[in-house]
mmCIF file of C-alpha atoms (C1' of nucleotides) in Angstrom:
data_model
loop_
_atom_site.group_PDB
_atom_site.id
_atom_site.type_symbol
_atom_site.label_atom_id
_atom_site.label_comp_id
_atom_site.label_asym_id
_atom_site.label_seq_id
_atom_site.Cartn_x
_atom_site.Cartn_y
_atom_site.Cartn_z
ATOM 1 C CA MET A 1 12.666 14.163 14.830
ATOM 2 C CA ASP A 2 14.296 13.263 18.233
ATOM 3 C CA ASP A 3 14.488 9.551 19.610
ATOM 4 C CA ILE A 4 10.916 8.799 19.481
ATOM 5 C CA ASP A 5 10.519 9.823 16.182
ATOM 6 C CA ARG A 6 13.642 7.823 15.397
ATOM 7 C CA ASN A 7 11.839 4.792 17.294
ATOM 8 C CA ILE A 8 8.373 4.967 15.776
ATOM 9 C CA LEU A 9 10.218 4.834 12.568
ATOM 10 C CA ARG A 10 12.387 1.501 13.834
ATOM 11 C CA GLU A 11 8.822 -0.362 15.161
ATOM 12 C CA LEU A 12 6.631 0.704 11.899
ATOM 13 C CA GLN A 13 9.064 -0.454 9.429
ATOM 14 C CA ASN A 14 9.087 -3.397 11.786
ATOM 15 C CA ASP A 15 5.397 -4.291 11.926
ATOM 16 C CA GLY A 16 2.666 -1.378 10.078
ATOM 17 C CA ARG A 17 0.133 -2.648 11.668
ATOM 18 C CA LEU A 18 1.279 -1.966 15.339
ATOM 19 C CA THR A 19 -1.896 -0.637 17.031
ATOM 20 C CA ASN A 20 -1.254 2.275 18.822
ATOM 21 C CA GLN A 21 -1.424 1.485 22.110
ATOM 22 C CA GLU A 22 1.321 -0.843 21.012
ATOM 23 C CA LEU A 23 3.579 1.519 19.462
ATOM 24 C CA ALA A 24 2.737 4.242 22.149
ATOM 25 C CA ALA A 25 4.011 1.325 24.893
ATOM 26 C CA ARG A 26 7.385 0.322 23.369
ATOM 27 C CA VAL A 27 8.126 3.955 22.667
ATOM 28 C CA GLY A 28 8.137 4.906 26.812
ATOM 29 C CA LEU A 29 4.747 7.181 25.591
ATOM 30 C CA SER A 30 0.914 7.295 26.148
ATOM 31 C CA ALA A 31 -1.481 7.136 22.977
ATOM 32 C CA SER A 32 -1.978 10.285 22.419
ATOM 33 C CA PRO A 33 0.998 12.019 22.047
ATOM 34 C CA CYS A 34 2.458 8.437 20.403
ATOM 35 C CA MET A 35 -0.527 9.304 18.053
ATOM 36 C CA ARG A 36 -0.042 12.622 17.531
ATOM 37 C CA ARG A 37 3.515 12.043 15.967
ATOM 38 C CA VAL A 38 2.617 9.218 13.674
ATOM 39 C CA ARG A 39 -0.016 11.189 12.393
ATOM 40 C CA GLN A 40 2.866 14.350 11.402
ATOM 41 C CA LEU A 41 5.526 11.911 10.519
ATOM 42 C CA GLU A 42 2.931 10.615 7.633
ATOM 43 C CA LEU A 43 1.711 13.993 6.587
ATOM 44 C CA ASP A 44 5.469 15.159 7.056
ATOM 45 C CA GLY A 45 5.869 12.490 4.514
ATOM 46 C CA VAL A 46 8.376 11.104 6.356
ATOM 47 C CA ILE A 47 6.821 8.028 6.650
ATOM 48 C CA GLN A 48 5.073 7.287 2.648
ATOM 49 C CA GLY A 49 2.779 4.622 3.480
ATOM 50 C CA TYR A 50 2.114 1.090 4.625
ATOM 51 C CA ARG A 51 2.606 -2.041 2.576
ATOM 52 C CA ALA A 52 1.957 -5.586 3.040
ATOM 53 C CA VAL A 53 5.504 -7.941 1.873
ATOM 54 C CA VAL A 54 3.764 -10.612 -0.469
ATOM 55 C CA ALA A 55 6.252 -13.472 -0.294
ATOM 56 C CA PRO A 56 6.805 -13.527 -4.414
ATOM 57 C CA GLU A 57 6.453 -17.425 -5.273
ATOM 58 C CA ALA A 58 3.036 -17.187 -4.063
ATOM 59 C CA VAL A 59 2.235 -14.734 -6.276
ATOM 60 C CA GLY A 60 4.128 -16.049 -9.274
ATOM 61 C CA ARG A 61 6.804 -14.079 -9.362
ATOM 62 C CA GLY A 62 9.631 -16.341 -7.883
ATOM 63 C CA PHE A 63 11.785 -15.867 -10.859
ATOM 64 C CA GLU A 64 13.935 -12.772 -10.939
ATOM 65 C CA VAL A 65 16.473 -11.239 -13.179
ATOM 66 C CA LEU A 66 18.878 -7.980 -13.203
ATOM 67 C CA VAL A 67 18.793 -5.973 -16.067
ATOM 68 C CA SER A 68 21.275 -4.021 -17.427
ATOM 69 C CA ILE A 69 19.875 -1.574 -20.114
ATOM 70 C CA GLU A 70 22.013 1.126 -22.630
ATOM 71 C CA VAL A 71 19.923 3.628 -23.793
ATOM 72 C CA ARG A 72 20.895 6.537 -26.099
ATOM 73 C CA ARG A 73 21.617 9.588 -23.802
ATOM 74 C CA ASP A 74 19.656 12.390 -24.800
ATOM 75 C CA ARG A 75 16.988 13.750 -23.104
ATOM 76 C CA GLU A 76 13.640 12.819 -24.883
ATOM 77 C CA THR A 77 14.761 8.904 -25.259
ATOM 78 C CA VAL A 78 15.629 8.929 -21.792
ATOM 79 C CA GLU A 79 12.500 10.155 -20.440
ATOM 80 C CA ALA A 80 9.991 8.329 -22.463
ATOM 81 C CA PHE A 81 12.478 5.400 -22.028
ATOM 82 C CA GLU A 82 11.464 5.919 -17.453
ATOM 83 C CA ALA A 83 8.280 6.607 -18.400
ATOM 84 C CA ALA A 84 7.666 3.255 -20.139
ATOM 85 C CA LEU A 85 9.624 1.680 -17.698
ATOM 86 C CA GLN A 86 6.491 2.594 -15.925
ATOM 87 C CA ASP A 87 3.824 0.317 -17.443
ATOM 88 C CA ILE A 88 5.431 -2.511 -17.728
ATOM 89 C CA PRO A 89 4.501 -4.171 -14.102
ATOM 90 C CA ASP A 90 7.428 -7.528 -13.867
ATOM 91 C CA VAL A 91 10.051 -4.271 -13.615
ATOM 92 C CA ILE A 92 9.709 -4.072 -9.717
ATOM 93 C CA GLU A 93 12.492 -1.502 -9.330
ATOM 94 C CA ALA A 94 14.314 0.457 -11.894
ATOM 95 C CA HIS A 95 17.691 2.869 -11.146
ATOM 96 C CA ARG A 96 19.481 5.509 -13.436
ATOM 97 C CA LEU A 97 22.950 5.195 -13.005
ATOM 98 C CA PHE A 98 25.783 6.924 -13.160
ATOM 99 C CA GLY A 99 28.086 5.113 -15.747
ATOM 100 C CA SER A 100 27.477 1.972 -17.202
ATOM 101 C CA PRO A 101 25.062 0.394 -17.456
ATOM 102 C CA GLY A 102 23.174 3.483 -17.782
ATOM 103 C CA CYS A 103 20.406 2.007 -16.471
ATOM 104 C CA LEU A 104 19.336 -1.278 -14.467
ATOM 105 C CA LEU A 105 15.927 -3.384 -13.837
ATOM 106 C CA ARG A 106 15.091 -5.592 -11.462
ATOM 107 C CA ILE A 107 12.680 -7.897 -12.852
ATOM 108 C CA ALA A 108 10.059 -10.416 -11.471
ATOM 109 C CA VAL A 109 8.561 -13.344 -13.028
ATOM 110 C CA ALA A 110 6.953 -16.745 -13.005
ATOM 111 C CA ASP A 111 9.291 -18.666 -14.661
ATOM 112 C CA LEU A 112 12.344 -18.345 -17.155
ATOM 113 C CA ALA A 113 10.191 -18.686 -20.247
ATOM 114 C CA ALA A 114 7.949 -15.440 -18.627
ATOM 115 C CA TYR A 115 10.873 -14.014 -18.825
ATOM 116 C CA GLU A 116 11.908 -14.606 -22.384
ATOM 117 C CA ARG A 117 8.148 -13.261 -23.499
ATOM 118 C CA LEU A 118 9.492 -9.996 -21.682
ATOM 119 C CA TRP A 119 12.024 -9.606 -23.363
ATOM 120 C CA ILE A 120 11.016 -10.190 -26.796
ATOM 121 C CA GLU A 121 8.083 -8.285 -26.870
ATOM 122 C CA ARG A 122 8.485 -5.544 -24.593
ATOM 123 C CA LEU A 123 12.270 -4.679 -23.224
ATOM 124 C CA THR A 124 14.430 -5.518 -27.046
ATOM 125 C CA THR A 125 11.020 -3.267 -28.487
ATOM 126 C CA LEU A 126 11.722 0.079 -26.730
ATOM 127 C CA ALA A 127 12.667 3.064 -27.639
ATOM 128 C CA GLY A 128 16.745 3.807 -27.816
ATOM 129 C CA VAL A 129 17.747 0.984 -25.960
ATOM 130 C CA THR A 130 21.037 0.144 -27.321
ATOM 131 C CA GLU A 131 22.158 -2.615 -25.320
ATOM 132 C CA VAL A 132 20.191 -5.041 -22.832
ATOM 133 C CA ASN A 133 21.894 -7.518 -20.659
ATOM 134 C CA SER A 134 20.359 -10.046 -18.137
ATOM 135 C CA GLN A 135 21.542 -11.630 -15.481
ATOM 136 C CA ILE A 136 19.576 -14.103 -13.769
ATOM 137 C CA ILE A 137 19.327 -13.689 -9.830
ATOM 138 C CA MET A 138 20.478 -17.311 -8.398
ATOM 139 C CA LYS A 139 19.378 -16.230 -4.885
ATOM 140 C CA ARG A 140 18.122 -13.009 -2.434
ATOM 141 C CA ILE A 141 20.917 -12.867 0.022
ATOM 142 C CA LYS A 142 19.535 -10.224 1.557
ATOM 143 C CA GLU A 143 15.777 -8.926 1.338
ATOM 144 C CA PRO A 144 14.604 -5.601 1.213
ATOM 145 C CA GLN A 145 13.197 -5.056 5.141
ATOM 146 C CA GLY A 146 13.142 -1.233 6.066
ATOM 147 C CA LEU A 147 16.092 1.159 6.379
ATOM 148 C CA PRO A 148 18.093 1.630 9.072
ATOM 149 C CA VAL A 149 17.190 4.419 11.180
ATOM 150 C CA ASP A 150 20.113 5.468 13.103
ATOM 151 C CA GLY A 151 20.710 7.486 16.731
ATOM 152 C CA MET B 1 -5.824 -18.519 -3.870
ATOM 153 C CA ASP B 2 -8.979 -17.185 -5.830
ATOM 154 C CA ASP B 3 -9.692 -13.908 -7.156
ATOM 155 C CA ILE B 4 -10.643 -12.699 -3.661
ATOM 156 C CA ASP B 5 -7.657 -13.411 -2.576
ATOM 157 C CA ARG B 6 -5.541 -11.674 -5.381
ATOM 158 C CA ASN B 7 -7.516 -8.602 -4.732
ATOM 159 C CA ILE B 8 -7.185 -8.663 -0.968
ATOM 160 C CA LEU B 9 -3.387 -9.139 -1.463
ATOM 161 C CA ARG B 10 -3.525 -6.030 -4.332
ATOM 162 C CA GLU B 11 -5.292 -3.510 -1.847
ATOM 163 C CA LEU B 12 -3.766 -4.662 0.957
ATOM 164 C CA GLN B 13 -0.104 -4.275 -1.228
ATOM 165 C CA ASN B 14 -1.126 -0.659 -1.703
ATOM 166 C CA ASP B 15 -2.040 -0.145 2.240
ATOM 167 C CA GLY B 16 -1.374 -1.763 5.007
ATOM 168 C CA ARG B 17 -3.385 -0.568 7.468
ATOM 169 C CA LEU B 18 -7.048 -0.563 5.520
ATOM 170 C CA THR B 19 -8.900 -1.417 8.830
ATOM 171 C CA ASN B 20 -10.534 -4.630 7.822
ATOM 172 C CA GLN B 21 -13.949 -3.260 7.460
ATOM 173 C CA GLU B 22 -13.120 -0.801 4.556
ATOM 174 C CA LEU B 23 -10.700 -3.939 3.128
ATOM 175 C CA ALA B 24 -13.826 -5.807 3.142
ATOM 176 C CA ALA B 25 -16.431 -3.482 1.408
ATOM 177 C CA ARG B 26 -13.431 -3.634 -1.256
ATOM 178 C CA VAL B 27 -13.361 -6.676 -2.010
ATOM 179 C CA GLY B 28 -16.676 -7.412 -1.958
ATOM 180 C CA LEU B 29 -16.626 -9.441 1.382
ATOM 181 C CA SER B 30 -18.252 -9.143 4.574
ATOM 182 C CA ALA B 31 -16.129 -8.045 7.519
ATOM 183 C CA SER B 32 -15.714 -11.982 9.058
ATOM 184 C CA PRO B 33 -15.284 -13.995 6.171
ATOM 185 C CA CYS B 34 -12.405 -11.023 4.784
ATOM 186 C CA MET B 35 -11.222 -11.181 8.732
ATOM 187 C CA ARG B 36 -10.385 -15.234 7.692
ATOM 188 C CA ARG B 37 -9.151 -14.866 4.451
ATOM 189 C CA VAL B 38 -6.203 -12.331 5.516
ATOM 190 C CA ARG B 39 -5.528 -14.399 8.805
ATOM 191 C CA GLN B 40 -5.354 -17.908 6.294
ATOM 192 C CA LEU B 41 -2.754 -15.432 4.303
ATOM 193 C CA GLU B 42 -0.319 -14.486 6.682
ATOM 194 C CA LEU B 43 -0.527 -17.936 8.113
ATOM 195 C CA ASP B 44 0.463 -19.586 4.824
ATOM 196 C CA GLY B 45 3.564 -17.417 4.700
ATOM 197 C CA VAL B 46 2.308 -15.474 1.764
ATOM 198 C CA ILE B 47 1.765 -12.205 3.546
ATOM 199 C CA GLN B 48 4.915 -11.951 5.023
ATOM 200 C CA GLY B 49 4.293 -8.951 7.308
ATOM 201 C CA TYR B 50 3.303 -5.344 6.882
ATOM 202 C CA ARG B 51 6.000 -2.256 7.301
ATOM 203 C CA ALA B 52 6.088 1.474 6.846
ATOM 204 C CA VAL B 53 7.866 2.739 3.691
ATOM 205 C CA VAL B 54 9.812 5.484 4.938
ATOM 206 C CA ALA B 55 11.149 8.508 2.670
ATOM 207 C CA PRO B 56 15.276 7.877 2.367
ATOM 208 C CA GLU B 57 16.626 10.975 2.626
ATOM 209 C CA ALA B 58 14.660 11.770 5.829
ATOM 210 C CA VAL B 59 16.422 9.396 8.097
ATOM 211 C CA GLY B 60 19.354 10.003 6.496
ATOM 212 C CA ARG B 61 19.631 7.341 3.680
ATOM 213 C CA GLY B 62 19.198 9.470 0.496
ATOM 214 C CA PHE B 63 22.732 8.446 -1.132
ATOM 215 C CA GLU B 64 22.426 5.397 -2.957
ATOM 216 C CA VAL B 65 24.857 2.889 -4.336
ATOM 217 C CA LEU B 66 25.003 -0.765 -6.490
ATOM 218 C CA VAL B 67 28.076 -2.324 -5.844
ATOM 219 C CA SER B 68 29.319 -5.423 -7.817
ATOM 220 C CA ILE B 69 31.347 -7.874 -5.900
ATOM 221 C CA GLU B 70 33.389 -10.627 -7.037
ATOM 222 C CA VAL B 71 33.872 -12.900 -4.222
ATOM 223 C CA ARG B 72 36.028 -16.503 -5.181
ATOM 224 C CA ARG B 73 33.466 -19.110 -5.107
ATOM 225 C CA ASP B 74 34.202 -21.901 -2.292
ATOM 226 C CA ARG B 75 31.360 -22.693 -0.656
ATOM 227 C CA GLU B 76 32.821 -21.155 2.748
ATOM 228 C CA THR B 77 33.563 -18.012 1.400
ATOM 229 C CA VAL B 78 30.209 -17.895 -0.397
ATOM 230 C CA GLU B 79 28.733 -18.100 2.855
ATOM 231 C CA ALA B 80 31.165 -16.259 5.254
ATOM 232 C CA PHE B 81 30.472 -13.999 3.154
ATOM 233 C CA GLU B 82 26.898 -13.446 3.058
ATOM 234 C CA ALA B 83 26.577 -13.552 6.561
ATOM 235 C CA ALA B 84 28.759 -10.844 6.420
ATOM 236 C CA LEU B 85 26.046 -8.941 4.662
ATOM 237 C CA GLN B 86 23.140 -9.416 7.129
ATOM 238 C CA ASP B 87 25.411 -7.558 9.430
ATOM 239 C CA ILE B 88 25.952 -4.347 7.873
ATOM 240 C CA PRO B 89 22.735 -2.693 7.665
ATOM 241 C CA ASP B 90 23.742 0.172 5.139
ATOM 242 C CA VAL B 91 23.447 -2.922 2.545
ATOM 243 C CA ILE B 92 19.513 -3.395 2.208
ATOM 244 C CA GLU B 93 19.183 -5.485 -0.686
ATOM 245 C CA ALA B 94 22.019 -7.913 -1.953
ATOM 246 C CA HIS B 95 21.615 -10.638 -4.410
ATOM 247 C CA ARG B 96 23.318 -14.150 -5.405
ATOM 248 C CA LEU B 97 23.549 -13.997 -9.633
ATOM 249 C CA PHE B 98 24.669 -16.143 -11.852
ATOM 250 C CA GLY B 99 28.013 -15.059 -13.654
ATOM 251 C CA SER B 100 29.689 -11.605 -13.781
ATOM 252 C CA PRO B 101 29.328 -10.115 -10.835
ATOM 253 C CA GLY B 102 28.796 -12.753 -8.940
ATOM 254 C CA CYS B 103 26.814 -10.182 -6.373
ATOM 255 C CA LEU B 104 25.057 -7.237 -6.296
ATOM 256 C CA LEU B 105 24.128 -4.737 -3.319
ATOM 257 C CA ARG B 106 22.289 -2.229 -2.858
ATOM 258 C CA ILE B 107 23.631 0.236 -0.233
ATOM 259 C CA ALA B 108 22.435 3.548 1.420
ATOM 260 C CA VAL B 109 24.166 5.862 2.933
ATOM 261 C CA ALA B 110 24.251 9.694 4.235
ATOM 262 C CA ASP B 111 25.891 11.044 1.508
ATOM 263 C CA LEU B 112 29.403 10.308 -0.689
ATOM 264 C CA ALA B 113 31.405 10.475 2.394
ATOM 265 C CA ALA B 114 29.567 8.180 4.242
ATOM 266 C CA TYR B 115 30.093 5.858 1.408
ATOM 267 C CA GLU B 116 33.998 6.165 1.298
ATOM 268 C CA ARG B 117 33.990 5.935 4.763
ATOM 269 C CA LEU B 118 31.627 1.954 4.506
ATOM 270 C CA TRP B 119 33.896 1.161 1.707
ATOM 271 C CA ILE B 120 37.003 1.252 3.216
ATOM 272 C CA GLU B 121 35.887 0.255 6.092
ATOM 273 C CA ARG B 122 34.135 -3.033 5.485
ATOM 274 C CA LEU B 123 33.906 -4.049 2.016
ATOM 275 C CA THR B 124 36.815 -3.741 0.510
ATOM 276 C CA THR B 125 37.706 -5.772 3.909
ATOM 277 C CA LEU B 126 35.054 -8.826 3.175
ATOM 278 C CA ALA B 127 37.050 -11.732 3.070
ATOM 279 C CA GLY B 128 37.152 -13.707 -0.273
ATOM 280 C CA VAL B 129 36.539 -10.688 -2.006
ATOM 281 C CA THR B 130 38.671 -9.805 -5.635
ATOM 282 C CA GLU B 131 36.660 -6.991 -6.907
ATOM 283 C CA VAL B 132 34.815 -4.355 -5.909
ATOM 284 C CA ASN B 133 32.631 -1.790 -8.253
ATOM 285 C CA SER B 134 30.458 1.447 -6.939
ATOM 286 C CA GLN B 135 27.857 2.329 -9.122
ATOM 287 C CA ILE B 136 26.145 5.908 -7.919
ATOM 288 C CA ILE B 137 23.174 6.156 -8.388
ATOM 289 C CA MET B 138 21.479 8.690 -9.894
ATOM 290 C CA LYS B 139 17.952 8.503 -9.945
ATOM 291 C CA ARG B 140 15.058 6.047 -8.717
ATOM 292 C CA ILE B 141 13.045 5.379 -11.625
ATOM 293 C CA LYS B 142 10.694 2.890 -9.997
ATOM 294 C CA GLU B 143 10.390 2.506 -6.554
ATOM 295 C CA PRO B 144 10.002 -0.867 -5.118
ATOM 296 C CA GLN B 145 5.643 -0.383 -4.903
ATOM 297 C CA GLY B 146 4.774 -4.515 -4.321
ATOM 298 C CA LEU B 147 4.404 -7.711 -6.336
ATOM 299 C CA PRO B 148 1.530 -7.032 -9.745
ATOM 300 C CA VAL B 149 -0.671 -9.956 -8.707
ATOM 301 C CA ASP B 150 -2.015 -11.208 -11.756
ATOM 302 C CA GLY B 151 -5.492 -12.806 -12.390
ATOM 303 C "C1'" DT C 1 -18.250 -20.120 3.584
ATOM 304 C "C1'" DC C 2 -21.219 -16.512 4.327
ATOM 305 C "C1'" DT C 3 -24.093 -13.636 7.706
ATOM 306 C "C1'" DG C 4 -24.673 -10.831 11.867
ATOM 307 C "C1'" DA C 5 -24.587 -9.781 16.849
ATOM 308 C "C1'" DA C 6 -22.655 -9.288 21.199
ATOM 309 C "C1'" DA C 7 -18.291 -8.653 23.903
ATOM 310 C "C1'" DA C 8 -13.483 -6.785 24.273
ATOM 311 C "C1'" DT C 9 -10.415 -3.469 22.801
ATOM 312 C "C1'" DC C 10 -8.797 0.466 20.294
ATOM 313 C "C1'" DA C 11 -9.058 5.184 17.084
ATOM 314 C "C1'" DT C 12 -9.683 9.473 18.046
ATOM 315 C "C1'" DC C 13 -10.726 14.294 19.839
ATOM 316 C "C1'" DC C 14 -10.664 17.747 23.613
ATOM 317 C "C1'" DC C 15 -8.873 19.430 27.221
ATOM 318 C "C1'" DC C 16 -5.990 19.590 30.858
ATOM 319 C "C1'" DA C 17 -0.975 20.099 33.012
ATOM 320 C "C1'" DT D 1 4.229 18.724 24.242
ATOM 321 C "C1'" DG D 2 2.291 14.849 26.888
ATOM 322 C "C1'" DG D 3 -1.850 12.786 29.922
ATOM 323 C "C1'" DG D 4 -6.824 10.965 30.300
ATOM 324 C "C1'" DG D 5 -10.527 10.130 29.654
ATOM 325 C "C1'" DA D 6 -15.234 9.965 26.891
ATOM 326 C "C1'" DT D 7 -16.899 8.433 22.376
ATOM 327 C "C1'" DG D 8 -17.666 6.290 18.420
ATOM 328 C "C1'" DA D 9 -15.024 3.079 15.614
ATOM 329 C "C1'" DT D 10 -13.377 -1.532 14.702
ATOM 330 C "C1'" DT D 11 -11.648 -6.260 15.651
ATOM 331 C "C1'" DT D 12 -12.778 -10.185 16.748
ATOM 332 C "C1'" DT D 13 -15.265 -14.391 18.209
ATOM 333 C "C1'" DC D 14 -19.198 -16.904 18.194
ATOM 334 C "C1'" DA D 15 -23.829 -19.176 16.793
ATOM 335 C "C1'" DG D 16 -26.507 -19.733 12.805
ATOM 336 C "C1'" DA D 17 -27.619 -20.587 7.660
#
DNA sequence: TCTGAAAATCATCCCCA
DNA sequence: TGGGGATGATTTTCAGA
């Protein structure tokens, strides 16, 4: 991975639909070696995929909540809990933490009423959960916008 | 926004580099109207852009930390603080919350040493900050993977 | 709004340096 | 590894239904 690869990653994080020709021009290469590098980055798993970024409000997901969850800390409970999260589409991000809380979710729903429903129907009913603490997001200060690529 | 538009959004969140022909086939349209819809979704800001998804470990960003921050709650402090966050590339996500903490950051760096440096040099020095609490992420349970599109 | 066809652009492969 | 050129896809636009 050299400077050119890093430039490619920067450009494609910025615009994932750049044509290969345009990308090649920006990183100072001609089309063929540029495409070879991109393919290699994909094969190596450095580029994991490409995604359209959709406005949450436009698809009824403008209301976001951060939820701290405490789960009983034995292996089976934790694994079942984390598997269950995969099946709740409203959970758009989940992290297991050291310390407390043991887990933090980011949830995107339409509005407060939708969140109340989700909370009572699907969060409080998860097995092994001992505590659920919801914090409504007032404002997105900084959006996920691709990773910085140094060098 | 009808079912076809929603399908387009689903498909493009899943693979942002789908060719227009393939996309058209999947949503049951021929190429031209499909492209018109995509362009319209882009113009309307429903599709905000396209991004390559890069593996954090591959670019030295495999160590993630959630940071709760408390800031003095007057308008000037808050605005200056949030502006300052925009200039720290390691901060990949930031939310202003109701309640406490007032702000939560997600930070991606290379390792613990890099985080220590960031913490002492750039987080504790932010004006108006009264409390900084760092939680290391043990595991990403669920990655950002595009918003669910209902209907 | 969709379809279909035509023109321009682009991706992709192969081979040479 | 990078470059150039041939070939087949794909995008993009436009007229018509």
